[in-house]
Coordinates of C-alpha atoms and ligand atoms in Angstrom, one line a residue:
X1 CA -170.7 42.5 24.4
X2 CA -174.0 42.2 22.6
X3 CA -174.8 39.0 20.9
X4 CA -171.9 37.1 22.4
X5 CA -172.7 33.4 22.5
X6 CA -170.3 32.7 25.3
X7 CA -171.8 30.3 27.9
X8 CA -174.9 29.7 25.8
X9 CA -174.9 26.0 26.5
X10 CA -173.6 26.2 30.0
X11 CA -176.4 28.5 31.0
X12 CA -178.9 25.8 30.1
X13 CA -177.1 23.3 32.3
X14 CA -177.2 25.7 35.2
X15 CA -180.9 26.3 34.8
X16 CA -181.4 22.6 34.5
X17 CA -179.7 22.1 37.9
X18 CA -182.3 24.2 39.6
X19 CA -185.2 22.6 37.7
X20 CA -184.0 19.1 38.5
X21 CA -183.6 19.8 42.2
X22 CA -187.0 21.4 42.3
X23 CA -188.6 18.5 40.6
X24 CA -186.9 16.1 43.0
X25 CA -188.1 17.9 46.1
X26 CA -191.6 18.6 44.8
X27 CA -192.0 14.9 43.9
X28 CA -191.0 13.9 47.4
X29 CA -193.3 16.5 48.9
X30 CA -196.2 15.2 46.8
X31 CA -195.7 11.7 48.1
X32 CA -195.6 13.1 51.7
X33 CA -198.8 15.0 51.0
X34 CA -196.8 18.1 51.9
X35 CA -197.5 20.4 49.0
X36 CA -199.8 23.3 48.6
X37 CA -200.3 25.4 45.5
X38 CA -199.6 29.1 45.5
X39 CA -201.0 31.5 43.0
X40 CA -198.9 33.6 40.7
X41 CA -196.4 32.7 38.0
X42 CA -193.2 31.0 38.3
X43 CA -190.0 33.0 37.9
X44 CA -187.2 31.7 35.7
X45 CA -183.8 30.7 37.2
X46 CA -182.1 33.6 35.6
X47 CA -184.6 36.2 36.9
X48 CA -183.1 35.7 40.3
X49 CA -180.0 37.2 38.9
X50 CA -182.0 40.1 37.5
X51 CA -183.4 40.7 40.9
X52 CA -179.9 41.0 42.3
X53 CA -178.6 43.2 39.4
X54 CA -181.5 45.6 39.4
X55 CA -182.3 45.6 43.1
X56 CA -185.9 44.9 42.3
X57 CA -188.0 46.1 45.1
X58 CA -189.3 43.0 46.8
X59 CA -192.6 44.6 47.7
X60 CA -193.4 44.3 44.0
X61 CA -193.2 40.6 44.3
X62 CA -195.8 40.3 47.1
X63 CA -198.7 38.1 46.6
X64 CA -201.8 40.3 46.3
X65 CA -204.0 38.1 44.2
X66 CA -207.7 38.2 44.9
X67 CA -207.9 34.5 45.2
X68 CA -206.0 34.5 48.4
X69 CA -207.5 36.3 51.3
X70 CA -205.0 38.8 52.7
X71 CA -203.4 37.6 55.9
X72 CA -201.0 39.4 58.2
X73 CA -197.6 38.0 58.7
X74 CA -198.5 36.6 62.1
X75 CA -201.6 34.9 60.7
X76 CA -199.7 33.3 57.9
X77 CA -197.0 32.1 60.2
X78 CA -199.5 30.6 62.6
X79 CA -201.3 28.8 59.7
X80 CA -197.9 27.6 58.6
X81 CA -196.7 26.5 61.9
X82 CA -199.9 24.9 63.1
X83 CA -199.5 22.5 60.2
X84 CA -195.9 21.9 60.9
X85 CA -194.6 18.7 62.5
X86 CA -192.1 20.1 65.0
X87 CA -193.7 23.4 65.7
X88 CA -191.4 24.8 68.4
X89 CA -188.1 23.6 67.1
X90 CA -188.7 24.9 63.6
X91 CA -190.0 28.2 64.6
X92 CA -186.9 28.6 66.6
X93 CA -184.9 28.1 63.4
X94 CA -187.0 30.7 61.7
X95 CA -185.7 33.3 64.1
X96 CA -182.1 32.3 63.5
X97 CA -182.3 32.5 59.7
X98 CA -179.7 34.8 58.2
X99 CA -181.1 38.0 56.8
X100 CA -180.5 36.9 53.2
X101 CA -182.6 33.8 53.7
X102 CA -185.4 35.7 55.3
X103 CA -185.4 38.2 52.5
X104 CA -186.0 35.5 50.0
X105 CA -189.4 34.7 51.4
X106 CA -191.1 37.3 49.5
X107 CA -194.4 35.6 49.4
X108 CA -194.9 36.0 53.1
X109 CA -193.7 39.5 53.3
X110 CA -197.0 41.4 53.1
X111 CA -197.0 42.5 56.7
X112 CA -196.4 46.2 56.1
X113 CA -198.7 46.1 53.2
X114 CA -201.6 44.7 55.2
X115 CA -200.9 46.9 58.1
X116 CA -201.2 50.0 56.0
X117 CA -204.4 48.8 54.5
X118 CA -204.1 51.2 51.7
X119 CA -206.0 50.0 48.7
X120 CA -204.3 52.4 46.3
X121 CA -200.9 51.1 47.3
X122 CA -201.9 47.5 46.6
X123 CA -203.3 48.6 43.2
X124 CA -199.9 50.1 42.3
X125 CA -198.3 46.9 43.5
X126 CA -200.5 44.8 41.4
X127 CA -199.5 46.8 38.5
X128 CA -195.8 46.6 39.3
X129 CA -196.1 42.9 39.8
X130 CA -197.7 42.3 36.5
X131 CA -195.0 44.4 34.9
X132 CA -192.4 42.1 36.5
X133 CA -194.0 38.9 35.5
X134 CA -194.6 40.1 32.0
X135 CA -190.9 40.2 31.5
X136 CA -190.7 36.5 32.2
X137 CA -193.8 35.5 30.4
X138 CA -192.2 33.9 27.4
X139 CA -189.6 32.1 29.3
X140 CA -191.8 30.5 31.9
X141 CA -193.4 27.3 31.0
X142 CA -196.0 25.5 32.8
X143 CA -194.1 22.5 34.0
X144 CA -195.7 21.9 37.4
X145 CA -196.9 18.5 38.4
X146 CA -200.4 19.9 38.7
X147 CA -200.5 21.8 35.5
X148 CA -200.6 25.2 37.2
X149 CA -198.1 28.1 37.3
X150 CA -195.7 25.8 39.2
X151 CA -195.6 27.7 42.4
X152 CA -195.8 25.6 45.5
X153 CA -195.2 25.9 49.2
X154 CA -194.7 23.1 51.6
X155 CA -197.1 22.4 54.4
X156 CA -194.2 21.4 56.5
X157 CA -190.9 23.1 56.0
X158 CA -188.4 20.9 54.2
X159 CA -184.7 20.7 54.5
X160 CA -182.4 20.1 51.5
X161 CA -180.5 16.9 52.1
X162 CA -177.6 15.2 50.5
X163 CA -180.0 12.7 49.0
X164 CA -181.9 15.5 47.3
X165 CA -178.9 17.0 45.6
X166 CA -177.0 13.8 44.7
X167 CA -178.4 13.1 41.2
X168 CA -178.7 16.8 40.4
X169 CA -175.1 17.6 41.2
X170 CA -173.9 14.5 39.4
X171 CA -175.7 15.8 36.3
X172 CA -174.3 19.3 36.9
X173 CA -170.7 17.9 37.0
X174 CA -171.3 16.0 33.8
X175 CA -172.7 19.2 32.2
X176 CA -169.7 21.2 33.3
X177 CA -167.3 18.6 31.9
X178 CA -169.2 18.5 28.6
X179 CA -168.9 22.3 28.6
X180 CA -165.1 22.0 28.6
X181 CA -164.8 23.0 32.2
X182 CA -161.6 21.5 33.7
X183 CA -162.2 18.5 36.0
X184 CA -160.8 20.3 39.1
X185 CA -163.0 23.3 38.5
X186 CA -166.1 21.1 38.0
X187 CA -165.4 19.3 41.2
X188 CA -164.8 22.6 43.1
X189 CA -168.1 24.0 41.8
X190 CA -170.1 20.9 42.7
X191 CA -168.5 20.7 46.2
X192 CA -169.2 24.3 46.9
X193 CA -172.8 24.1 45.6
X194 CA -173.4 21.0 47.7
X195 CA -172.0 22.7 50.9
X196 CA -174.2 25.7 50.3
X197 CA -177.4 23.9 49.6
X198 CA -177.4 20.9 52.0
X199 CA -179.1 21.8 55.2
X200 CA -181.0 24.8 53.8
X201 CA -184.6 25.1 55.0
X202 CA -187.2 25.6 52.3
X203 CA -190.8 26.7 52.5
X204 CA -191.6 27.0 48.9
X205 CA -190.4 25.8 45.5
X206 CA -189.1 29.2 44.6
X207 CA -186.7 29.0 47.5
X208 CA -185.0 26.1 45.7
X209 CA -184.5 28.1 42.6
X210 CA -183.2 31.1 44.4
X211 CA -180.8 29.1 46.6
X212 CA -179.5 27.1 43.7
X213 CA -179.0 30.3 41.7
X214 CA -177.1 31.9 44.5
X215 CA -175.0 28.7 45.3
X216 CA -174.0 28.4 41.6
X217 CA -173.2 32.1 41.2
X218 CA -171.1 32.2 44.4
X219 CA -169.2 29.0 43.4
X220 CA -168.4 30.4 39.9
X221 CA -167.6 33.8 41.4
X222 CA -164.9 32.2 43.6
X223 CA -163.5 30.3 40.6
X224 CA -163.0 33.2 38.3
X225 CA -161.9 35.8 40.7
X226 CA -158.1 35.6 40.3
X227 CA -156.5 38.8 41.6
X228 CA -154.1 40.6 39.4
X229 CA -153.2 44.1 38.1
X230 CA -154.4 45.2 34.7
X231 CA -151.9 45.7 31.9
X232 CA -152.7 49.4 31.9
X233 CA -151.8 49.7 35.6
X234 CA -148.5 48.0 34.9
X235 CA -147.7 50.3 31.9
X236 CA -148.3 53.2 34.3
X237 CA -146.0 51.7 37.0
X238 CA -143.2 51.2 34.5
X239 CA -143.7 54.6 32.9
X240 CA -143.3 56.2 36.3
X241 CA -139.8 54.5 36.4
X242 CA -139.0 55.7 32.9
X243 CA -139.2 52.2 31.5
X244 CA -141.3 50.4 28.9
X245 CA -143.5 47.5 29.9
X246 CA -142.2 44.5 28.0
X247 CA -144.8 41.9 27.1
X248 CA -144.0 38.6 25.5
X249 CA -146.8 36.5 23.9
X250 CA -146.5 32.7 23.8
X251 CA -148.8 29.8 22.8
X252 CA -149.3 27.0 20.3
X253 CA -149.8 27.6 16.6
X254 CA -152.7 29.6 15.4
X255 CA -154.2 30.6 18.7
X256 CA -154.2 34.3 17.8
X257 CA -150.9 35.7 19.2
X258 CA -150.1 37.9 16.2
X259 CA -153.7 39.2 15.8
X260 CA -153.9 40.0 19.5
X261 CA -150.6 42.0 19.3
X262 CA -152.2 44.0 16.5
X263 CA -155.3 44.6 18.7
X264 CA -153.3 45.6 21.8
X265 CA -151.1 47.9 19.8
X266 CA -154.3 49.6 18.5
X267 CA -155.9 49.5 22.0
X268 CA -152.9 51.2 23.7
X269 CA -152.2 53.6 20.9
X270 CA -155.8 54.8 21.3
X271 CA -155.2 55.2 25.0
X272 CA -152.3 57.6 24.2
X273 CA -149.3 55.3 24.6
X274 CA -146.7 54.5 22.0
X275 CA -146.3 50.7 21.5
X276 CA -143.6 49.0 19.5
X277 CA -143.8 45.5 18.1
X278 CA -141.0 42.9 18.0
X279 CA -141.3 40.5 15.1
X280 CA -139.8 37.6 17.0
X281 CA -141.5 34.9 15.0
X282 CA -138.6 34.5 12.6
X283 CA -139.5 30.8 12.2
X284 CA -142.8 30.5 10.3
X285 CA -143.0 31.5 6.6
X286 CA -144.9 34.8 6.2
X287 CA -144.9 35.6 9.9
X288 CA -142.8 38.7 9.6
X289 CA -144.9 40.0 6.8
X290 CA -148.1 39.3 8.7
X291 CA -147.1 41.2 11.8
X292 CA -145.6 44.0 9.7
X293 CA -149.0 44.3 8.0
X294 CA -150.7 44.7 11.4
X295 CA -148.2 47.2 12.6
X296 CA -148.7 49.3 9.4
X297 CA -152.4 49.1 9.6
X298 CA -152.5 50.2 13.3
X299 CA -149.6 52.7 12.8
X300 CA -146.9 51.5 15.1
X301 CA -143.2 50.8 14.7
X302 CA -142.0 47.3 14.1
X303 CA -138.5 46.0 14.8
X304 CA -137.7 43.1 12.6
X305 CA -134.7 41.1 11.3
X306 CA -134.4 38.5 8.5
X307 CA -136.4 35.3 8.5
X308 CA -134.5 32.6 10.4
X309 CA -132.6 35.0 12.6
X310 CA -132.4 34.8 16.3
X311 CA -135.8 35.8 17.8
X312 CA -134.2 36.7 21.1
X313 CA -132.0 39.3 19.4
X314 CA -135.1 40.9 17.7
X315 CA -136.8 41.2 21.1
X316 CA -133.7 42.6 22.7
X317 CA -133.5 45.3 19.9
X318 CA -137.1 46.2 20.3
X319 CA -136.7 46.7 24.1
X320 CA -133.6 48.9 23.4
X321 CA -135.5 50.9 20.8
X322 CA -138.4 51.5 23.3
X323 CA -136.0 52.6 26.0
X324 CA -134.1 55.0 23.7
X325 CA -137.3 56.5 22.2
X326 CA -139.3 56.7 25.5
X327 CA -142.0 54.3 24.2
X328 CA -144.2 52.8 26.9
X329 CA -144.9 49.3 25.6
X330 CA -143.0 46.5 23.8
X331 CA -145.2 43.7 22.3
X332 CA -143.1 40.6 21.4
X333 CA -144.6 38.2 18.9
X334 CA -143.2 34.7 19.0
X335 CA -143.7 31.6 16.9
X336 CA -146.4 29.2 17.7
X337 CA -145.0 26.0 19.2
X338 CA -146.3 22.8 20.7
X339 CA -145.6 22.3 24.3
X340 CA -144.1 18.9 23.4
X341 CA -141.5 20.4 21.1
X342 CA -138.4 20.7 23.4
X343 CA -136.2 22.6 21.0
X344 CA -138.8 25.3 20.4
X345 CA -139.7 25.5 24.1
X346 CA -136.0 26.0 24.8
X347 CA -135.8 28.8 22.2
X348 CA -138.8 30.4 23.9
X349 CA -137.0 30.3 27.2
X350 CA -134.0 32.0 25.6
X351 CA -136.2 34.9 24.3
X352 CA -137.4 35.4 27.8
X353 CA -133.9 35.3 29.3
X354 CA -132.6 37.9 26.8
X355 CA -135.5 40.3 26.6
X356 CA -136.5 40.1 30.3
X357 CA -140.2 40.7 29.8
X358 CA -142.2 42.1 32.7
X359 CA -145.1 39.9 31.5
X360 CA -145.3 36.6 29.7
X361 CA -148.8 36.1 28.4
X362 CA -150.1 32.8 27.3
X363 CA -152.5 33.2 24.3
X364 CA -155.1 30.4 24.2
X365 CA -157.9 29.6 21.8
X366 CA -161.1 29.5 23.8
X367 CA -162.6 27.2 21.1
X368 CA -160.2 24.4 22.0
X369 CA -161.7 24.3 25.5
X370 CA -160.0 22.0 27.9
X371 CA -157.0 21.7 25.6
X372 CA -156.3 25.4 26.0
X373 CA -156.3 24.9 29.8
X374 CA -153.9 21.9 29.5
X375 CA -151.6 23.9 27.2
X376 CA -151.5 26.8 29.7
X377 CA -150.4 24.3 32.4
X378 CA -147.5 23.1 30.2
X379 CA -146.4 26.6 29.2
X380 CA -146.7 27.7 32.8
X381 CA -144.4 24.9 33.9
X382 CA -141.9 25.7 31.1
X383 CA -141.7 29.4 31.3
X384 CA -143.8 30.7 34.3
X385 CA -146.5 32.7 32.6
X386 CA -148.0 35.8 34.2
X387 CA -151.4 36.0 32.6
X388 CA -153.7 34.7 29.9
X389 CA -155.5 36.1 26.9
X390 CA -158.2 33.9 25.5
X391 CA -159.1 34.5 21.9
X392 CA -162.1 33.6 19.8
X393 CA -164.5 34.0 22.7
X394 CA -166.9 35.4 20.2
X395 CA -167.3 32.0 18.7
X396 CA -167.2 30.0 21.9
X397 CA -170.7 28.8 23.1
X398 CA -169.3 26.7 25.9
X399 CA -167.0 29.0 27.8
X400 CA -165.3 26.2 29.7
X401 CA -161.8 27.5 29.1
X402 CA -162.8 31.0 30.2
X403 CA -164.1 29.6 33.5
X404 CA -161.2 27.2 34.1
X405 CA -157.9 28.5 32.8
X406 CA -157.2 31.2 35.4
X407 CA -158.2 28.9 38.3
X408 CA -156.1 26.0 37.1
X409 CA -152.9 27.9 36.7
X410 CA -153.7 30.6 39.3
X411 CA -153.0 33.4 36.9
X412 CA -155.4 36.0 35.7
X413 CA -157.1 36.3 32.3
X414 CA -156.2 39.7 31.2
X415 CA -158.1 40.2 27.9
X416 CA -160.6 38.3 25.8
X417 CA -160.4 38.3 22.0
X418 CA -163.9 38.7 20.6
X419 CA -163.5 38.9 16.9
X420 CA -161.1 39.4 14.0
X421 CA -161.1 43.2 13.9
X422 CA -158.6 45.4 15.7
X423 CA -161.2 46.7 18.1
X424 CA -162.4 43.2 19.0
X425 CA -160.7 42.9 22.3
X426 CA -162.0 43.6 25.8
X427 CA -160.3 43.8 29.2
X428 CA -161.3 40.8 31.3
X429 CA -163.7 41.6 34.0
X430 CA -164.9 38.8 36.4
X431 CA -168.1 40.6 37.2
X432 CA -168.9 40.9 33.5
X433 CA -168.2 37.2 33.0
X434 CA -170.5 36.4 35.9
X435 CA -173.3 38.5 34.5
X436 CA -172.9 36.8 31.1
X437 CA -173.4 33.4 32.7
X438 CA -176.1 34.4 35.2
X439 CA -178.3 36.8 33.2
X440 CA -181.5 36.0 31.5
X441 CA -180.5 37.6 28.2
X442 CA -179.8 35.6 25.1
X443 CA -180.7 32.3 26.5
X444 CA -183.6 29.9 25.8
X445 CA -184.2 28.5 29.2
X446 CA -186.3 25.6 28.0
X447 CA -184.3 22.6 26.8
Ligands
GTP501 N1 -163.1 34.9 15.6 C1 -161.9 35.3 16.1 N2 -160.8 35.0 15.4 C2 -159.6 35.3 15.9 C3 -159.5 36.0 17.1 N3 -158.1 36.2 17.3 C4 -157.5 35.6 16.3 N4 -158.4 35.1 15.4 C5 -158.1 34.5 14.1 O1 -157.3 33.3 14.3 C6 -156.4 33.1 13.2 C7 -155.0 32.9 13.7 O2 -154.5 34.1 14.2 P1 -153.0 34.5 14.3 O3 -152.9 35.8 15.0 O4 -152.3 34.4 13.0 O5 -152.5 33.3 15.3 P2 -151.0 33.1 15.8 O6 -151.1 32.5 17.2 O7 -150.2 34.2 15.7 O8 -150.6 31.9 14.8 P3 -149.1 31.4 14.6 O9 -148.2 32.5 14.5 O10 -149.1 30.5 13.4 O11 -148.7 30.5 15.8 C8 -156.6 34.3 12.3 O12 -157.4 34.0 11.2 C9 -157.2 35.4 13.2 O13 -158.0 36.3 12.5 C10 -160.6 36.3 17.9 O14 -160.6 36.8 19.0 N5 -161.8 35.9 17.3
MG502 MG1 -148.3 34.5 14.7

């Protein structure tokens, strides 16, 4: 969704992780007199994701500057290895490098280019290259120790060690926690990144950025990929059996349950289904009027009783109505309740017993961050929820709850609320989330 600020602050932390590790290793290499400058301009952390998304042809990234005499791959290699400490041992490693790792060494991949010796081709490449770099020109800043474009290779290959990543990962963990990521998720991300990075062989500073980017992206990808069916698939399955899908919404006060029901009624009406709403918040003053207002606006039927009546009976009636009328979806609104209020939690269990929902959905407010995750844990213990909807993602710059909630309770996020209008809801998509977090757009990389 355009203009979404989700993850704005977290993105900076991720970029910082890469920068810090790079600084650390470059500093050490400087002291070891193991650093040589490369020409070209530095790519930003997030442009590594761009490469992946757009499948940028790596040949456009080849070093073809006039300052550097062109060398064949073999010549480059021998120059490199002749200056290396453990020549034989390390060149053996090079052979064993996984394909992905080899691929990343784009600076040394001008073999084909040189062999062809075609001047026109290199002109085209020069052009393509400058196009590529121009996309990053505002984002790259000159932060190299030598005051150049910040591209370095190491005279002797380096290996990322535990010592190199220690401070960086500690900072990352703190950053994640500040970003409202749950403790267990932060720990998992850090462990996974550490495992991925330590032991990696690096020839140039850009390797560090690329490996850090991939390690973080993979770690987050594992966290947010909770398997589950979509609500639409479930409606279709129930429909095939001649039954409505019954969905009950629970959560603490004011998280957006009622608004979300209005949005979903609208969403599924537009998809050609006929939803019915159960006004089972008979507790809060004005609740029945509020949900009736949404039902009227969207144009769906509402089943309601008097204020103070039994919410389970309202839900039961709505299910019977849907069955009798051949409607495909029952959306049960319930009163907001604190997880600590035993009476109200018991009442919620009764609604579930009586209306036998196919899905119990916890509605959490993304803005409350880690609190939303903790509430989900409590509701899950009390009532065994099946999925989550996070609301107010449009106003959430941290994104900690979006990253954590599914992983912590092992239930999928099904939708994200992204505004106050009826159309402001989107089906959750892990790939989309990942791209929000690891794309260059809408983020100032510089601190
Ligand atoms: N920005 C934004 N606001 C939202 C979103 N979803 C709900 N809201 C707002 O949050 C406020 C509370 O929404 P409700 O739907 O009444 O919340 P509720 O959970 O039903 O509240 P209770 O019934 O009192 O427990 C309203 O002002 C909504 O407009 C969203 O995705 N984005
Ligand atoms: Mg409500």
